[in-house]
PDB file of C-alpha atoms in Angstrom:
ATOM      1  CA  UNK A   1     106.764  28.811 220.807  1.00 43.00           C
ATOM      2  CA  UNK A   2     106.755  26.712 217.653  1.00 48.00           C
ATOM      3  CA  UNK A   3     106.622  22.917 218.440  1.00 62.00           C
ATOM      4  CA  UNK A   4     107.533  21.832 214.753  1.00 70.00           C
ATOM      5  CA  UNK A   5     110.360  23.331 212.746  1.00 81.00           C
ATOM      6  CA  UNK A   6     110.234  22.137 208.880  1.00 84.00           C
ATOM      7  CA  UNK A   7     113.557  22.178 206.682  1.00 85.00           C
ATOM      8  CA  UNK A   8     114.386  23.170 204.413  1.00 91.00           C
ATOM      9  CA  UNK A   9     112.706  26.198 204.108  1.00 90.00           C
ATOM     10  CA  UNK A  10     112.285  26.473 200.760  1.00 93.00           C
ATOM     11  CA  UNK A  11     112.547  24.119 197.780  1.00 95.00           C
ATOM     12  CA  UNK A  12     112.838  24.162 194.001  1.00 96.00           C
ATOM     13  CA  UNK A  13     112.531  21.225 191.962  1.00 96.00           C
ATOM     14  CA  UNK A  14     112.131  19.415 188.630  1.00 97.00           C
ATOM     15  CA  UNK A  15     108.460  17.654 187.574  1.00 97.00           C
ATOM     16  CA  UNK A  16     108.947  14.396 187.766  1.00 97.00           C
ATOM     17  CA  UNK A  17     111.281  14.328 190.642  1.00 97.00           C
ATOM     18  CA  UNK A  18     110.729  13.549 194.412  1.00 97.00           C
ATOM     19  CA  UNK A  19     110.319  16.321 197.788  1.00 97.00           C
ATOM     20  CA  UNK A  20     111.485  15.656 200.719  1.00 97.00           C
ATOM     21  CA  UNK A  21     110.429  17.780 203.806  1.00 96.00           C
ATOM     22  CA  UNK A  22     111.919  17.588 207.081  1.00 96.00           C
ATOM     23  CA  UNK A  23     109.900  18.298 210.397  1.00 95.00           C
ATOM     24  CA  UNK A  24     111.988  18.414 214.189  1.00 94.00           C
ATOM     25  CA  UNK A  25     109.572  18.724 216.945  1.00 93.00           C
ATOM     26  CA  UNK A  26     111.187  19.496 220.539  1.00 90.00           C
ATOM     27  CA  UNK A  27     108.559  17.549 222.959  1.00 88.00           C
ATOM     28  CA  UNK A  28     106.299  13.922 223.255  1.00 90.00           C
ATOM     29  CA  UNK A  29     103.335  13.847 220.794  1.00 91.00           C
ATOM     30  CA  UNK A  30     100.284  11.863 220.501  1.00 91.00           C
ATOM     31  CA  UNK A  31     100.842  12.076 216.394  1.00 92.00           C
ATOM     32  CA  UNK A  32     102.432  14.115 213.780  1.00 94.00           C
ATOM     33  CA  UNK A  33     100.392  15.677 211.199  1.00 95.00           C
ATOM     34  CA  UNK A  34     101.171  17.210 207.958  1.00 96.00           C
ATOM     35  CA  UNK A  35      99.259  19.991 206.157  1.00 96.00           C
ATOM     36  CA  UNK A  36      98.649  21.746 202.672  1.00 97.00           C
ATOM     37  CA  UNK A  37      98.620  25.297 201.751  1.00 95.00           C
ATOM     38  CA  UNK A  38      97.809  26.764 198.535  1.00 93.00           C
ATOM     39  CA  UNK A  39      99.195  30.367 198.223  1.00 87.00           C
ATOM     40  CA  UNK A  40      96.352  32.679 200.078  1.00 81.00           C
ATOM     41  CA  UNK A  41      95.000  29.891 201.052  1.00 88.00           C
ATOM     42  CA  UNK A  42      93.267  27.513 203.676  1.00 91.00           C
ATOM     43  CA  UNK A  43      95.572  24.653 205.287  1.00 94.00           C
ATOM     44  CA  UNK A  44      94.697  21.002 204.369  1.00 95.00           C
ATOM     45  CA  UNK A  45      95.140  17.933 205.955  1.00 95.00           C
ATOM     46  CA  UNK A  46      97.289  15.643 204.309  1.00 97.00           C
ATOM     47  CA  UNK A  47      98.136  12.584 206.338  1.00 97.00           C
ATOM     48  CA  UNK A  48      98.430  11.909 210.011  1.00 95.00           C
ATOM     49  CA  UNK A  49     101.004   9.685 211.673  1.00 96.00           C
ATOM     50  CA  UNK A  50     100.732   8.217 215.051  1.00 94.00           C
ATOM     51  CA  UNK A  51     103.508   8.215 217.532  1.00 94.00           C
ATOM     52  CA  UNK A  52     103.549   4.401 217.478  1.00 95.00           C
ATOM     53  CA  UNK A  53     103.823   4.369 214.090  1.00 97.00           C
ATOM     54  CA  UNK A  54     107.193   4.565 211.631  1.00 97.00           C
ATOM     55  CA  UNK A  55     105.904   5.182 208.156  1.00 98.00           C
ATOM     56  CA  UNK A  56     102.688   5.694 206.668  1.00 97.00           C
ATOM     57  CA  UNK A  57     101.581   6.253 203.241  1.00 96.00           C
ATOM     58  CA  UNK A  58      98.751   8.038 201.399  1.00 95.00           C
ATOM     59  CA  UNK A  59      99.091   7.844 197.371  1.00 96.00           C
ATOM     60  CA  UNK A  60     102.468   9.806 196.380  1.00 97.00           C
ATOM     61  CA  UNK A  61     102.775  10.391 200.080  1.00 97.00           C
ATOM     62  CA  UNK A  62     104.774   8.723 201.906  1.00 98.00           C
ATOM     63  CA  UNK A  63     105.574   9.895 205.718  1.00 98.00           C
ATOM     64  CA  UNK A  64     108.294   8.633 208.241  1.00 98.00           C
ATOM     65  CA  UNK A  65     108.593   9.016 212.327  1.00 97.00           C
ATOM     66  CA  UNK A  66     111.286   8.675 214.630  1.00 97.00           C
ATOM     67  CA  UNK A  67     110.539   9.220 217.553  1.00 95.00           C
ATOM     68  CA  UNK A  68     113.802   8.691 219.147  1.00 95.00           C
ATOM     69  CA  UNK A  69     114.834  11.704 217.321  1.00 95.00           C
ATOM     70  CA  UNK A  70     111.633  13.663 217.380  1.00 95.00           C
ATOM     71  CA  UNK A  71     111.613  14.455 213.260  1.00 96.00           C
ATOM     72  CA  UNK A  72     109.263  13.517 210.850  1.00 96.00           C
ATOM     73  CA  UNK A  73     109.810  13.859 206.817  1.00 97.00           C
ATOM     74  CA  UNK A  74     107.131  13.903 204.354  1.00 97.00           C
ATOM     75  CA  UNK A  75     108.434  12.052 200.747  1.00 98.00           C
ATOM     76  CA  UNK A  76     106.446  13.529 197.360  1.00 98.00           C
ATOM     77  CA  UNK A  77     106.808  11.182 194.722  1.00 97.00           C
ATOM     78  CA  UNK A  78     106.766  11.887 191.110  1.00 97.00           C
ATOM     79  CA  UNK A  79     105.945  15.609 192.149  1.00 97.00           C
ATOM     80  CA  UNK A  80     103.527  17.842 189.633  1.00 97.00           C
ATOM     81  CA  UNK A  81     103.455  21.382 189.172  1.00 96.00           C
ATOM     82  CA  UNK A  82     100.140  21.335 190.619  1.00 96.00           C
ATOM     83  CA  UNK A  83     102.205  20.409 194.418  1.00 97.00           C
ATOM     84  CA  UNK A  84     103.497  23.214 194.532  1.00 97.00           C
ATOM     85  CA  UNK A  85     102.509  24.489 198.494  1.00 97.00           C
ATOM     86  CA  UNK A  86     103.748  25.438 201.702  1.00 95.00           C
ATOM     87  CA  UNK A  87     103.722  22.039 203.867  1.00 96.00           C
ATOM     88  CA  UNK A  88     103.305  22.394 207.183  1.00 95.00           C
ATOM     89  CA  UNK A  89     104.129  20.155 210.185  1.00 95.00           C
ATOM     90  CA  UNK A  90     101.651  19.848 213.469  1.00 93.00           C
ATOM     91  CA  UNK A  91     102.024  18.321 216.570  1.00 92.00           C
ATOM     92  CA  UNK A  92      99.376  17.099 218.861  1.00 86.00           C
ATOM     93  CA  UNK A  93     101.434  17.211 222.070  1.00 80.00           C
ATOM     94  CA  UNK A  94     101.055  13.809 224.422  1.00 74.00           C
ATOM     95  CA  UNK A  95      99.760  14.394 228.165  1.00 65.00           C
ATOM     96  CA  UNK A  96      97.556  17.367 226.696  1.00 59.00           C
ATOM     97  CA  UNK A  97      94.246  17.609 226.545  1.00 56.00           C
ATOM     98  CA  UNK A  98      94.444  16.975 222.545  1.00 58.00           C
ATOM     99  CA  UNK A  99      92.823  20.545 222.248  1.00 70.00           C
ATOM    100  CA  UNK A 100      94.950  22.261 219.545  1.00 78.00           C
ATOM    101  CA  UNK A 101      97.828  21.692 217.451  1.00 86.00           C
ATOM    102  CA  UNK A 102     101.219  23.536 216.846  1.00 88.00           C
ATOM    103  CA  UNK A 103     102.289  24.203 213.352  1.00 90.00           C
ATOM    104  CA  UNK A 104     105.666  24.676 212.331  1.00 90.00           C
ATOM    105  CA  UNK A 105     106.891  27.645 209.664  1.00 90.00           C
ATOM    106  CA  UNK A 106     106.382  25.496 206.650  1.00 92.00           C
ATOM    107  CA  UNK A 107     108.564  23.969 203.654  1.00 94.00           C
ATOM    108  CA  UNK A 108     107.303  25.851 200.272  1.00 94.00           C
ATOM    109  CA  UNK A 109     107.854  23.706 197.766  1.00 97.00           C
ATOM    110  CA  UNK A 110     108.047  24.888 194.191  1.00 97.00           C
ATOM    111  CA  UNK A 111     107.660  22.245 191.364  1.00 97.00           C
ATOM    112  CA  UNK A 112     109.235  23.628 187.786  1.00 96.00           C
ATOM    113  CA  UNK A 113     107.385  22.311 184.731  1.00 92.00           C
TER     114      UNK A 113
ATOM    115  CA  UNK B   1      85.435  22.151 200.241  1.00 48.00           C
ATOM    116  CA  UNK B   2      82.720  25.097 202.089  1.00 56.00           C
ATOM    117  CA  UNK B   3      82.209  23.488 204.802  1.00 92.00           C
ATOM    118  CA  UNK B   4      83.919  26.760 206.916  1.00 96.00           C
ATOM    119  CA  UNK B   5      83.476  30.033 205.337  1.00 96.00           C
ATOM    120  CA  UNK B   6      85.109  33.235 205.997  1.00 97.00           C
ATOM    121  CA  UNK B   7      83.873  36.863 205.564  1.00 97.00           C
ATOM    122  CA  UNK B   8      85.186  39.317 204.156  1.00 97.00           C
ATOM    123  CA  UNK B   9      88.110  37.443 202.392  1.00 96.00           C
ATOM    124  CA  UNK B  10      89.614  40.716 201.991  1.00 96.00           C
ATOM    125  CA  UNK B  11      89.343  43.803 204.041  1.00 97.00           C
ATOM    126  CA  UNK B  12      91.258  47.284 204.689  1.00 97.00           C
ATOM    127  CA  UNK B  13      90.883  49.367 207.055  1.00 96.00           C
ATOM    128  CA  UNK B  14      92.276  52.269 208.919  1.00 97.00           C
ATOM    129  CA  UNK B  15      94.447  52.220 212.572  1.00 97.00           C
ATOM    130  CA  UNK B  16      91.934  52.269 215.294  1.00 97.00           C
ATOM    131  CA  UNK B  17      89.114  50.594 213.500  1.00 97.00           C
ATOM    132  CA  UNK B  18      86.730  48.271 215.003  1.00 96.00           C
ATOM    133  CA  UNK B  19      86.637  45.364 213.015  1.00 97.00           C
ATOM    134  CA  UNK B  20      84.950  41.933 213.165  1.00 98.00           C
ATOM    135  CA  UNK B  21      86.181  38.718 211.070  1.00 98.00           C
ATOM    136  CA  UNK B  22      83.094  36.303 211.216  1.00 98.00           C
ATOM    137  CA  UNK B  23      83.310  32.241 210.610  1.00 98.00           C
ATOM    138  CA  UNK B  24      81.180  29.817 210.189  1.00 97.00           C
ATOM    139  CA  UNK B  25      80.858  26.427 209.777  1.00 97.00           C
ATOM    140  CA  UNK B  26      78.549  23.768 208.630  1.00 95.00           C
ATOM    141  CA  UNK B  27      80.647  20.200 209.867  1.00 91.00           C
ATOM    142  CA  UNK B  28      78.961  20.672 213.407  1.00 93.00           C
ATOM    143  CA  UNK B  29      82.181  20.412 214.870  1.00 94.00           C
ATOM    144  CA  UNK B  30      82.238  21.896 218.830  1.00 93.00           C
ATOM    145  CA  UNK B  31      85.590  23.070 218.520  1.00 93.00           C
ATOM    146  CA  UNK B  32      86.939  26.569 216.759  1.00 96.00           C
ATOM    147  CA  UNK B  33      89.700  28.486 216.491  1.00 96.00           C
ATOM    148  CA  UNK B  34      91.230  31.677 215.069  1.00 97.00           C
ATOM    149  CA  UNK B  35      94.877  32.158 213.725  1.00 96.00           C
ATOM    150  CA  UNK B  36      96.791  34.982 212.552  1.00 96.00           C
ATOM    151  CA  UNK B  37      99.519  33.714 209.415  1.00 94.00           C
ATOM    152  CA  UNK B  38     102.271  35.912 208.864  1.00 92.00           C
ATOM    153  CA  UNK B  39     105.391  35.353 206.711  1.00 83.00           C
ATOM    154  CA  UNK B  40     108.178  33.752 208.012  1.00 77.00           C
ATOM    155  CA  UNK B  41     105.840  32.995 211.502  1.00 79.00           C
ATOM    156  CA  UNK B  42     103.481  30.344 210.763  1.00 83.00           C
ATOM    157  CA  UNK B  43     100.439  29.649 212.267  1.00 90.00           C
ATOM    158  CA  UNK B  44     100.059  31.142 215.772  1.00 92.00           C
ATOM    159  CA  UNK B  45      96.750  30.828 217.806  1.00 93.00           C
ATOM    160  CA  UNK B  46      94.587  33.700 218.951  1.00 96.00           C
ATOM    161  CA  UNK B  47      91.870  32.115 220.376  1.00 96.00           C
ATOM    162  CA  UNK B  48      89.865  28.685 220.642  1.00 95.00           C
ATOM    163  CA  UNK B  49      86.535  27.334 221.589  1.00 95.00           C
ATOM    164  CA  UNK B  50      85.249  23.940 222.920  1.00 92.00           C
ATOM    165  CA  UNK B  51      81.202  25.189 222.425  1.00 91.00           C
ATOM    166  CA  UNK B  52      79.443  28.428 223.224  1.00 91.00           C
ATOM    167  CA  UNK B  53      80.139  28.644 226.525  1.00 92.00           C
ATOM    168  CA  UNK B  54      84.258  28.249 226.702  1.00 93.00           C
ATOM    169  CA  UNK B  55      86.155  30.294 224.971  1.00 95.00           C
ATOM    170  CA  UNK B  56      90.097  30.480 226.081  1.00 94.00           C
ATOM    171  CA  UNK B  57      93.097  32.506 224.859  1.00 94.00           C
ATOM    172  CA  UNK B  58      95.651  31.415 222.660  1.00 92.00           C
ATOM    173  CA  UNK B  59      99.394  32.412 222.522  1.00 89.00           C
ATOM    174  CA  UNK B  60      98.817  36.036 220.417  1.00 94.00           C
ATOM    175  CA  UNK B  61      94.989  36.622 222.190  1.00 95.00           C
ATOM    176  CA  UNK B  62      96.427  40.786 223.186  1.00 95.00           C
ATOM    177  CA  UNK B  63      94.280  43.365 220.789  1.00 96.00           C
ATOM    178  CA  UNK B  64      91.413  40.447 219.712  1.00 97.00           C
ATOM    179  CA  UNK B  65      88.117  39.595 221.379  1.00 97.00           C
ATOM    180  CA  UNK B  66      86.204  36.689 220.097  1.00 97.00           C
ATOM    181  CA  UNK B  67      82.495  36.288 220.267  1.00 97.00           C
ATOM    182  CA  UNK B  68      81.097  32.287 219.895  1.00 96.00           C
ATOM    183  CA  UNK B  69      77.188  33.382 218.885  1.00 91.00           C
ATOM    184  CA  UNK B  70      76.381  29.733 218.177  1.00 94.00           C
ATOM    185  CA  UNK B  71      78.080  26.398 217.608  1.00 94.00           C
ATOM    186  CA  UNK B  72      78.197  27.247 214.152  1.00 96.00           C
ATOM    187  CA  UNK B  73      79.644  30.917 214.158  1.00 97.00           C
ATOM    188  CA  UNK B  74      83.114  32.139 216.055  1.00 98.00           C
ATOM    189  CA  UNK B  75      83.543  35.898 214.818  1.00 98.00           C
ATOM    190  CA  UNK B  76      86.807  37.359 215.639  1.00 98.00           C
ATOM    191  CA  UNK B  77      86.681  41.429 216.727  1.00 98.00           C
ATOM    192  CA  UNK B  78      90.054  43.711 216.584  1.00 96.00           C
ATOM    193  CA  UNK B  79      88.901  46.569 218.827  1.00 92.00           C
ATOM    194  CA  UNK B  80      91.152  49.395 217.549  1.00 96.00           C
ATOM    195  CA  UNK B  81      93.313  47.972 215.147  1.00 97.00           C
ATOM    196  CA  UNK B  82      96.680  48.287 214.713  1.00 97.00           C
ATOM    197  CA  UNK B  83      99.187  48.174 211.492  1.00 96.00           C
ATOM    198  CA  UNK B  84     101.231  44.998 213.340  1.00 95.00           C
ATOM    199  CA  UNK B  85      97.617  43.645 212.979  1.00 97.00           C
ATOM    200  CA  UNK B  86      97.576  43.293 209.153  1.00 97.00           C
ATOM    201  CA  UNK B  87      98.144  39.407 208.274  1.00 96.00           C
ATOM    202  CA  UNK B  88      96.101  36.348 206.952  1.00 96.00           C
ATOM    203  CA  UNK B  89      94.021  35.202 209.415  1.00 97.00           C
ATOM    204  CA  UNK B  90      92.352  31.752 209.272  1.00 97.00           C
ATOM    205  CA  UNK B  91      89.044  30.246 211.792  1.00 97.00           C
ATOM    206  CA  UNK B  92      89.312  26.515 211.872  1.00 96.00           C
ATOM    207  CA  UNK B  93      87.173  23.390 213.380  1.00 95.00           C
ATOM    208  CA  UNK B  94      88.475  20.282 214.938  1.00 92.00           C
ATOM    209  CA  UNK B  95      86.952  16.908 215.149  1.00 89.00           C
ATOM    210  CA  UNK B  96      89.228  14.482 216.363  1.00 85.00           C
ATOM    211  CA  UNK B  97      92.524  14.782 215.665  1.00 86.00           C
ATOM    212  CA  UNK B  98      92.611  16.976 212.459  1.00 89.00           C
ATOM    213  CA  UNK B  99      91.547  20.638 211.846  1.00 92.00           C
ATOM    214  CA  UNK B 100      89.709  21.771 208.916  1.00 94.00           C
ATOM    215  CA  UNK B 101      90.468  25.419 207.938  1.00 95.00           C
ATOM    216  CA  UNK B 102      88.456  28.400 206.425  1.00 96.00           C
ATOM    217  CA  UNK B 103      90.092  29.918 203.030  1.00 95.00           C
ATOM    218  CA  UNK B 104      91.392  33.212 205.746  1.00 96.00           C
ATOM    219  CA  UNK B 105      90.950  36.631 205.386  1.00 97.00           C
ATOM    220  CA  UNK B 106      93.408  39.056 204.045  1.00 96.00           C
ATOM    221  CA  UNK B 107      94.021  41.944 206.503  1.00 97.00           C
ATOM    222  CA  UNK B 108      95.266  45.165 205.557  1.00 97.00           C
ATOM    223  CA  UNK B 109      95.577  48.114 208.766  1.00 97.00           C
ATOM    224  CA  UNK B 110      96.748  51.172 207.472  1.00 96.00           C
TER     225      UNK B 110
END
């Protein structure tokens, strides 16, 4: 079963203007991560939030936590044509064994020049 | 980044095929895993490895065999393959807490 669930699903935007991506996660986790995916391609890792952590940022990232809620969102700033992905959500469960990670369906984003 | 490579990156092939997927990495990371992408779906995992000698199923393992010839190389097999089978399939490594992913391989079962 899928631990993360991104929203929207899809999204089509201007250049310039900022994403926001939505993650819901149903059980405790040691962090939230959030991936990149090119079309056809490999995932890569884009920023990692810990569960005792409430925002985090990484150059036009900037990523959120609530745990209290379980959801996550992932904020592009000033997005490019050249961020347009699927971003994925992953959850390193707590009480595990920190072997794997769940992914979530994805958000693909679509910047418009 | 080639620090995991995939071969084939495309392959078709016909229902009841033996086929293997084969990975390899230079990070000398201990663990591996394979996923199958398909649209709508997500990731889901097929199999994973700590090191050569434990190998465990995954959620989707049913029709897949994996083979872990070294700490650098996790090959994939699909013993007869079937057309539910076709889908992007991706081997990853894991050091810490993040995964680094191959660039997949496009399956095609006719």
């Amino acid at each position: 079963s899928q631990q993360g669930e991104e929203d929207p699903q899809a999204l089509s935007i201007q250049e310039g203007e900022n994403a926001t991506m939505n993650c819901s996660y149903k059980t405790s986790i040691n962090n939230l991560q959030w991936y990149r995916q090119n079309s056809g391609r490999g995932l890569v890792h884009l920023i990692l939030i810990r569960s005792n952590e409430r925002e985090k940022h990484s150059g036009r990232l900037r990523v959120t936590l609530d745990t209290s809620k379980k959801s996550s969102s992932l904020l592009i700033t000033a997005s490019r044509a050249a961020d347009t992905a699927s971003y994925f959500c992953a959850t390193d469960p707590s009480g595990g064994s920190n072997y794997k990670l769940t992914f979530g369906k994805g958000t693909l984003l679509t910047v418009n020049p | 980044d080639a620090d995991v490579t995939q071969t084939p990156r495309n392959r078709i092939t016909k229902t009841g095929k033996r086929i293997m997927l084969e990975c390899s990495q230079t990070k000398g990371h201990d663990r591996m895993y394979w996923y199958r992408q398909d649209p709508g779906l997500g990731l889901r995992l097929i199999y994973y490895s700590f090191d050569v000698k434990d190998i465990n199923k995954g959620e989707i393992s049913d029709g897949y065999s994996v083979s872990r010839q070294a700490q650098a190389k996790f090959s994939l097999s699909l013993e007869s393959a079937i057309p539910n089978q076709t889908a992007l399939y991706f081997c990853a490594t894991k050091e810490g807490e993040t995964q680094y992913f191959g660039p997949g391989t496009r399956l095609l079962v006719l």
